[in-house]
Amino acid sequence: MTFNPDLLPPPALEPGTLRVVPLGGLGEVGRNMHVLEIDGRLLIIDCGVLFPEDHQPGVDLILPDFGYIEDRLDDVEAIVLTHGHEDHIGAVPYLLRMRRDIPILGSQLTLAFIEAKLKEHRITPVTLAVKEGQREVLGKFDLEFVAVNHSIPDALAVFVRTPAGTVLNTGDFKMDQLPLDGRITDLRAFARMGAEGVDLFMVDSTNAEVPGFTTSEVEIGPVLDRQFAQATGRIVVASFASHVHRVQQVIDAAQAHGRKVAFVGRSMVRNMGIAADMGFLRVPDGILVDPKKADDMPGHQVVYMSTGSQGEPMAALSRMATGDHKVTVGEGDLVILASSLIPGNENAVYRVINGLMRLGATVVHQGSARVHVSGHASAGELLYCYNILRPRNVMPIHGEVRHLLANGNLAIKTGVPHERVMFAENGTVVDLKDGVATVVGAVEVHNVYVDGSSVGEITDTELKDRRILAEEGFVTIIAVVDSTNGRVVSGPEVHARGLAEDDSVFDAILPDIKRAIEDAAKGGSTDTHQLQQVARRVLGRFVGTKLRRRPMIIPVVVEA
């Protein structure tokens, strides 16, 4: 099966049929959200955010499009969260603004992270902590939770039993056989569910293109140990603010080499405090130090554990690279980027690396040393899952198109019929009935941008305007027209910003603009908006042919 961009709206859902609608996470790495529906009741699995790329200036976050369910929030049984990463929980506060009492189910650590986030939004959620092996019945949905290994502790897959069939959603997972916390992906539970019958397998696709097996977390420790042993100045390690396993390894390496650890970044301080309080992070007595105190310590005695591994402009590491942070980085210091590159963030990350190296620091990243391993199953692990589960239908999730296709092709190799592999995108509607999954249509979904305090008010058209302003500059035309005879009585004046040329370059076109406005007025165009468009066209042609530029042109024609 291939992607179909021309799907029509789906038909009404038949009684006893399960409908699955992904609202995010397909065709992208982030904002994971899936809606399951049967007999008028809804279950949401994950509700995350996507972080903006360079071509989305000014955007803070990108949310799933809640439009599909906003008129049916009273039908939602619960939100199930598979783990505590931002791309799976970050949009929950925005959904709960619409209905605050939607129950949230998740593991203890996941709920602790989301509760801390919701506290900042002044929302007190209704939560139910679950753990592996636990079953909960919510209306038509019978949920069983399965332990899976990921780059954050306490991650869960969810097996959903319904009258229409069964669904296994892995969330993000891998099959690390030597995890730091000893908690492995429960393949025995997978086998039991496979024997019962998995009608739809919704499976993480992020590493489907990577052959073999994902490297074990334990291999990171010795690499960090060698890097710490060689360092003579300050050490800054950047990672995701929720990557508890990586922070644990940094703490262990710091202790072994007589260094103190200072957490930098509000989310890092918050999340690691929660993880330590709940026993997921082992913190030896006396090893943590306040960043202000660390600033006065000799460089060889301190490690900063920082946010900003993806080059986020306002994160701590990016500000260090520009010299705009209280933690200064310079000659003899070591910076370790202990995370993978999220697709789309490459330019931002390399910009930070270059900035740090310009200051004299040595920068170590995944491309130069094994300071990070992925949290996602590679092709070999996915093949094992397909052979253990023998699912009737498969929907690859969590990944760009290339990841989804690679994952689906793995399923086909293990014997899943190609017509039973749902290559879906955000908004694709899949119905499950009598053990058969079918694409029945698509619902309209858009990017929902968070820009400061505004949510959903910025459109793609406005982002295009921002890009034009950033890349091409803008030009204004001002003219005053006599309302009685249409003659230009003042101007036109042209002023440019963001263009290399002086305003005098426009002197040659001013008579043409004036003539075009007056001719249009004589021809019956008395509306100022029409006259503005005339001026825009004349100036646009001039700028395009003479200056080889396409700036934003803002014409202003007023009547006197």
C-alpha positions in Angstrom: 0.0 0.0 0.0 1.2 3.6 -0.7 0.3 7.0 0.7 -2.8 8.5 -0.7 -3.0 12.3 -0.6 -6.4 12.5 -2.2 -8.5 10.8 0.5 -12.1 12.0 1.0 -13.7 12.6 4.4 -14.6 9.3 6.1 -18.1 7.9 6.3 -20.1 7.8 9.5 -18.6 5.2 11.9 -20.6 2.0 12.0 -21.6 0.5 15.4 -19.1 -2.0 16.6 -16.3 -0.7 14.5 -13.1 0.8 15.9 -11.8 4.0 14.2 -8.1 5.1 14.6 -7.2 8.7 13.7 -3.6 9.9 14.1 -3.6 13.7 14.7 0.2 13.9 14.9 3.5 12.0 14.8 3.1 10.5 11.3 5.4 12.1 8.7 7.3 13.9 11.5 9.2 13.2 14.7 7.1 14.8 17.4 3.6 15.8 18.5 2.4 12.2 18.8 -1.3 11.8 19.3 -3.7 9.1 18.3 -7.5 9.0 18.8 -9.4 5.7 19.1 -13.2 5.7 18.7 -15.8 3.0 19.1 -19.6 3.4 19.7 -19.3 7.2 20.3 -16.5 7.0 22.9 -13.0 8.3 22.4 -9.6 7.3 23.8 -6.5 9.4 23.3 -3.0 7.9 23.3 -0.3 10.5 23.8 -0.6 14.3 23.3 2.8 15.8 22.4 4.4 18.8 20.8 6.7 19.3 17.8 9.5 21.8 18.0 9.8 24.4 15.2 12.3 24.4 12.5 14.3 27.3 10.9 11.5 28.0 8.4 9.0 28.6 11.2 10.4 31.8 12.8 9.0 33.0 16.0 7.1 29.8 16.8 7.6 28.3 20.2 5.8 24.9 19.8 3.6 23.1 17.3 0.6 21.3 18.7 -1.6 18.5 17.2 -4.8 19.9 15.6 -7.6 19.3 18.1 -10.3 20.3 15.6 -11.3 16.8 15.0 -12.3 16.3 18.7 -12.9 19.8 20.0 -16.7 19.4 19.8 -16.6 15.9 21.3 -14.5 16.4 24.4 -17.2 15.1 26.6 -16.9 11.7 24.8 -13.3 11.3 25.7 -12.8 8.5 28.3 -9.1 9.3 29.0 -5.7 10.4 27.8 -3.2 7.5 28.0 0.5 8.7 28.1 3.1 6.1 27.2 6.1 8.0 28.6 7.2 11.4 29.8 9.0 13.0 26.8 7.8 16.3 25.5 6.8 14.9 22.1 4.3 12.7 23.9 3.1 14.9 26.8 3.8 18.5 25.9 0.4 19.3 24.4 -1.6 18.0 27.3 -2.0 21.4 29.0 -3.4 22.9 25.8 -6.0 20.1 25.5 -7.0 20.3 29.2 -7.7 24.0 28.7 -10.6 22.8 26.6 -11.8 20.3 29.2 -9.9 20.1 32.5 -11.3 16.9 33.9 -10.2 14.5 31.2 -8.6 11.6 33.2 -4.9 11.0 32.5 -3.4 7.6 32.8 0.3 6.9 32.9 3.2 5.6 34.9 4.3 7.2 38.1 7.2 9.1 36.6 5.2 10.2 33.5 2.4 11.5 35.7 4.9 13.4 37.9 6.3 15.1 34.9 2.9 16.1 33.5 1.6 17.2 36.9 4.6 19.6 37.3 4.0 20.9 33.8 0.3 21.4 34.4 1.0 23.2 37.7 2.7 25.9 35.6 -0.5 26.2 33.6 -2.5 26.3 36.9 -4.4 23.1 36.1 -5.0 20.3 38.6 -5.5 17.1 36.6 -7.4 14.0 37.3 -4.8 11.2 37.1 -4.6 7.5 37.6 -1.1 5.9 38.0 -0.7 2.6 36.2 2.2 0.1 35.9 3.1 -2.8 33.8 0.7 -5.8 34.0 -2.1 -3.6 35.2 -5.5 -3.6 33.5 -8.1 -0.8 33.5 -11.5 -0.8 31.8 -12.7 2.5 30.5 -16.1 2.1 28.9 -15.5 0.1 25.7 -11.8 0.2 26.1 -10.0 -2.5 28.1 -6.4 -1.4 28.6 -3.4 -3.5 29.6 0.0 -1.9 30.1 3.3 -3.4 29.1 6.8 -2.5 30.3 9.0 -1.2 27.5 12.5 0.1 27.5 13.2 3.6 26.2 15.6 6.6 26.9 13.4 7.6 29.9 12.4 5.3 32.8 8.9 4.0 33.4 7.8 3.8 29.7 4.8 1.7 28.8 3.2 0.2 25.7 -0.6 -0.1 25.9 -2.7 -3.1 24.6 -6.3 -2.0 23.9 -9.0 -4.6 23.8 -12.3 -3.5 22.2 -15.4 -5.3 20.9 -14.1 -4.6 17.4 -10.6 -6.0 18.0 -7.3 -5.4 19.7 -4.7 -2.7 19.3 -1.1 -2.7 20.6 0.5 0.8 20.6 4.2 0.6 21.6 4.8 4.2 22.2 8.6 4.8 21.9 10.6 1.7 22.7 13.7 -0.4 22.1 14.9 -3.8 23.3 18.0 -2.9 25.3 19.0 -6.2 27.0 21.3 -4.4 29.5 19.3 -1.3 30.5 20.7 0.9 33.3 17.6 0.4 35.4 17.3 -3.3 34.7 13.8 -2.9 33.2 13.6 -4.6 29.8 10.9 -4.6 27.2 8.5 -7.4 28.3 8.6 -9.7 25.3 6.8 -12.4 27.3 3.8 -10.1 27.4 4.2 -9.4 23.7 4.2 -13.1 23.0 1.1 -13.6 25.1 -0.7 -10.8 23.3 0.4 -12.2 20.0 -1.1 -15.6 21.0 -4.4 -13.8 21.9 -4.3 -11.9 18.6 -3.1 -8.4 17.7 -5.5 -6.9 15.2 -3.6 -3.6 14.7 0.0 -3.1 15.7 0.9 0.6 16.0 4.7 0.6 16.2 7.5 3.1 16.6 9.3 3.7 13.3 12.1 6.1 14.2 15.0 3.7 13.7 13.4 1.4 11.1 16.0 2.4 8.5 18.9 1.4 10.9 20.0 -2.2 10.4 20.7 -4.5 13.3 20.1 -3.6 17.0 20.3 -0.4 18.9 23.4 -0.1 21.0 22.9 -0.7 24.7 23.0 2.2 27.2 25.8 0.6 29.2 28.2 1.3 26.4 27.9 5.1 27.0 29.4 4.9 30.5 33.0 4.0 29.6 33.0 6.7 26.8 31.9 9.4 29.2 34.5 8.1 31.7 37.3 8.5 29.1 36.1 12.0 28.1 35.9 13.1 31.8 39.4 11.7 32.5 40.9 13.7 29.7 39.2 17.0 30.5 41.2 19.7 32.3 38.6 22.5 32.4 34.9 22.8 32.9 32.6 20.1 31.4 29.2 20.9 30.0 27.0 18.0 29.0 23.8 18.8 27.1 20.9 16.4 26.9 17.1 16.3 26.8 15.7 17.6 30.1 13.9 14.3 30.6 16.7 11.9 29.7 17.1 10.5 33.2 19.4 7.6 32.1 21.9 10.0 30.5 21.9 12.3 33.5 22.6 9.2 35.8 25.6 8.3 33.7 26.9 11.9 33.9 26.5 11.9 37.7 28.3 8.6 37.9 31.2 9.8 35.8 31.4 13.1 37.7 31.6 11.2 41.0 34.3 8.9 39.7 36.5 11.9 38.7 35.9 14.1 41.8 33.6 16.6 40.1 30.4 18.3 41.3 27.3 18.5 39.1 25.2 21.6 38.6 21.9 21.4 36.7 21.3 24.2 34.3 18.0 25.0 32.7 14.6 25.2 34.4 13.2 22.0 32.9 16.4 20.1 33.8 16.2 21.2 37.4 12.5 20.4 37.7 12.6 17.0 36.0 15.7 15.7 37.7 14.4 16.8 41.1 11.3 14.8 40.4 13.3 11.8 39.2 15.5 11.9 42.3 12.6 12.2 44.7 10.9 9.2 43.1 14.0 7.0 43.1 14.6 6.9 39.4 17.8 9.0 39.7 20.5 8.0 42.2 22.2 11.1 43.5 25.1 10.6 45.9 25.2 12.9 48.9 27.0 16.2 48.3 27.5 15.8 44.5 25.0 18.4 43.4 25.9 22.0 43.6 24.1 25.2 42.9 25.1 26.7 39.5 25.9 30.1 41.2 28.4 28.3 43.5 29.8 26.2 40.6 30.7 29.5 38.8 33.3 30.2 41.6 34.7 26.7 41.6 37.9 25.6 39.7 37.0 24.4 36.3 38.3 20.8 36.8 35.9 20.3 39.8 32.6 21.0 38.0 30.2 19.5 35.5 27.2 21.5 34.1 24.3 19.3 33.1 22.4 21.5 30.6 19.5 21.7 28.3 19.8 22.8 24.6 21.1 19.7 22.9 18.9 20.5 19.8 20.1 24.0 19.3 17.0 25.7 20.7 17.7 29.4 20.6 16.7 30.2 24.2 18.1 27.1 25.8 21.1 27.3 28.1 23.6 25.8 25.6 22.7 28.1 22.8 23.2 31.1 25.0 26.5 29.8 26.2 27.6 29.6 22.6 26.8 33.2 22.1 28.2 34.4 25.4 24.8 35.3 26.7 24.7 33.0 29.7 26.0 33.2 33.2 27.9 29.9 32.5 30.9 30.9 30.4 32.7 28.5 28.1 36.2 29.0 26.8 39.6 27.6 26.1 40.2 24.2 27.7 36.5 23.5 28.4 34.8 20.3 27.1 31.2 20.3 25.8 29.4 17.0 25.2 26.2 16.8 23.2 24.7 13.6 24.6 21.7 13.3 22.3 20.8 12.4 18.8 19.9 15.0 16.2 16.1 15.4 15.6 15.5 15.8 11.9 15.2 19.4 11.0 17.5 20.6 13.8 20.8 20.0 12.1 21.5 23.6 11.2 20.7 24.9 14.6 22.8 22.3 16.4 25.8 22.9 14.1 25.5 26.7 14.7 25.8 26.0 18.4 28.8 23.7 17.9 30.5 26.3 15.8 29.8 29.0 18.4 31.3 26.9 21.2 34.4 26.0 19.2 34.9 29.6 18.3 35.1 30.3 22.0 37.8 27.7 22.3 35.9 24.8 23.7 36.3 21.2 22.6 32.9 19.8 21.4 32.2 16.1 21.4 29.0 14.8 19.8 27.4 11.6 18.5 29.3 12.0 15.2 32.7 12.0 16.9 32.3 9.7 19.9 29.6 7.3 21.2 28.3 9.7 23.8 24.6 8.9 23.0 22.6 5.9 21.9 19.1 6.0 20.5 16.0 5.2 22.5 14.3 3.6 19.5 14.2 0.0 18.2 16.3 -0.6 15.1 15.3 -2.9 12.2 16.5 -6.1 13.9 14.4 -5.4 17.0 11.3 -4.6 14.9 11.7 -7.9 13.0 11.7 -9.7 16.3 8.5 -7.9 17.4 6.7 -8.7 14.1 7.7 -12.4 14.4 6.6 -12.6 18.0 3.3 -10.8 17.6 2.3 -11.9 14.1 -0.1 -8.9 13.9 -3.0 -9.1 11.4 -2.6 -5.4 10.5 0.2 -2.9 11.0 0.3 0.9 11.2 3.8 2.3 11.4 3.8 5.4 13.7 6.3 8.0 15.1 8.5 9.0 12.2 9.0 10.8 8.9 7.7 9.2 5.7 11.0 7.4 5.1 10.8 5.8 8.6 7.2 4.8 8.1 7.9 3.2 4.8 10.9 1.3 6.1 9.0 0.0 9.0 6.1 -1.1 6.8 8.4 -2.9 4.5 9.9 -4.8 7.5 6.4 -5.9 8.4 5.8 -7.2 4.8 9.1 -9.1 4.9 7.8 -11.0 8.0 4.6 -12.1 6.2 2.2 -9.3 6.9 0.2 -8.9 3.6 1.1 -5.6 1.9 -2.6 -4.6 1.9 -2.7 -5.0 5.6 0.0 -2.4 6.2 -1.5 1.1 6.7 0.9 3.7 5.4 -1.0 6.6 7.0 -0.3 10.3 7.6 -1.7 12.7 10.1 -5.5 12.8 9.6 -5.7 9.4 7.8 -8.7 7.5 9.1 -8.4 3.7 9.6 -11.4 1.5 10.6 -10.9 -1.9 12.2 -13.7 -4.5 11.9 -13.6 -8.3 12.0 -9.8 -8.3 12.1 -9.4 -6.2 9.0 -8.1 -2.6 9.0 -9.0 -0.4 6.1 -8.2 3.2 5.2 -11.6 4.8 4.8 -10.8 8.5 4.4 -9.0 11.4 6.0 -9.9 14.4 8.2 -8.3 17.8 7.8 -5.5 18.6 10.1 -3.2 21.6 10.3 -0.2 22.8 12.2 -1.3 24.6 15.3 1.4 27.1 16.3 2.1 28.4 19.8 3.6 31.9 19.5 4.1 33.5 22.9 0.7 33.6 24.5 -1.2 33.0 21.3 -2.3 29.5 20.3 -3.5 28.7 16.8 -3.6 32.3 15.7 -0.5 32.2 13.6 -1.1 30.7 10.1 1.2 29.2 7.5 0.5 32.3 5.4 1.8 34.6 8.2 4.8 32.4 8.7 5.5 32.9 5.0 5.3 36.6 5.5 7.8 36.3 8.4 10.2 34.4 6.1 9.9 37.0 3.4 10.6 39.7 5.9 13.7 37.9 7.2 15.1 36.9 3.9 14.0 39.7 1.5 13.2 42.7 3.6 10.2 45.0 3.0 9.3 48.1 1.0 6.5 50.6 1.7 4.9 52.9 -0.8 2.9 56.0 0.5 0.8 58.1 -1.7 -2.0 60.7 -1.1 -4.8 60.9 -3.7 -7.3 63.7 -4.2 -10.7 62.0 -3.7 -12.5 64.3 -6.2 -10.2 63.9 -9.3 -7.9 60.9 -8.5 -4.7 62.9 -8.8 -1.8 62.1 -6.6 -1.3 65.2 -4.4 1.5 63.9 -2.2 4.2 61.3 -3.0 4.5 58.6 -3.9 7.3 57.9 -1.4 9.2 54.6 -1.2 11.1 53.4 1.9 12.9 50.1 2.2 14.2 48.1 5.1 16.4 45.0 4.8 17.5 45.8 1.3 21.2 46.6 0.5 20.2 49.5 -1.8 19.5 53.1 -0.7 16.0 54.5 -1.1 17.3 56.6 -4.0 17.3 53.5 -6.2 13.5 53.9 -6.4 13.6 57.4 -7.8 13.4 56.1 -11.3 10.1 54.2 -10.7 8.3 56.9 -8.8 6.8 58.6 -11.9 5.5 55.3 -13.2 3.8 54.5 -9.9 2.2 58.0 -9.8 1.0 57.6 -13.4 -0.4 54.1 -12.8 -2.4 55.3 -9.8 -3.8 58.3 -11.6 -4.7 56.2 -14.7 -6.4 53.6 -12.5 -8.4 56.4 -10.8 -9.5 57.9 -14.1 -10.5 54.4 -15.2 -13.0 54.1 -12.4 -10.9 52.5 -9.6 -11.9 54.7 -6.7 -11.4 52.2 -3.9 -8.0 52.8 -2.1 -7.4 49.1 -1.9 -7.5 48.8 -5.7 -5.1 51.7 -6.0 -2.8 50.1 -3.5 -2.7 46.9 -5.6 -1.8 48.9 -8.7 1.1 50.5 -6.9 2.2 47.1 -5.5 2.3 45.6 -9.0 4.3 48.4 -10.6 6.9 48.5 -7.8 7.0 44.7 -7.6 7.9 44.4 -11.3 10.7 47.0 -10.9 12.2 45.3 -7.8 12.0 41.9 -9.4 13.7 42.9 -12.7 16.1 45.6 -11.5 17.1 44.4 -8.1 16.4 40.7 -8.4 14.6 40.7 -5.1 11.1 39.7 -3.9 10.6 41.8 -0.7 7.3 42.2 1.1 5.6 45.3 -0.4 3.3 47.3 1.7 1.4 50.0 -0.3 -0.5 52.8 1.6 -2.8 55.0 -0.5 -5.0 57.5 1.4 -7.6 60.0 0.2 -7.3 63.7 0.9 
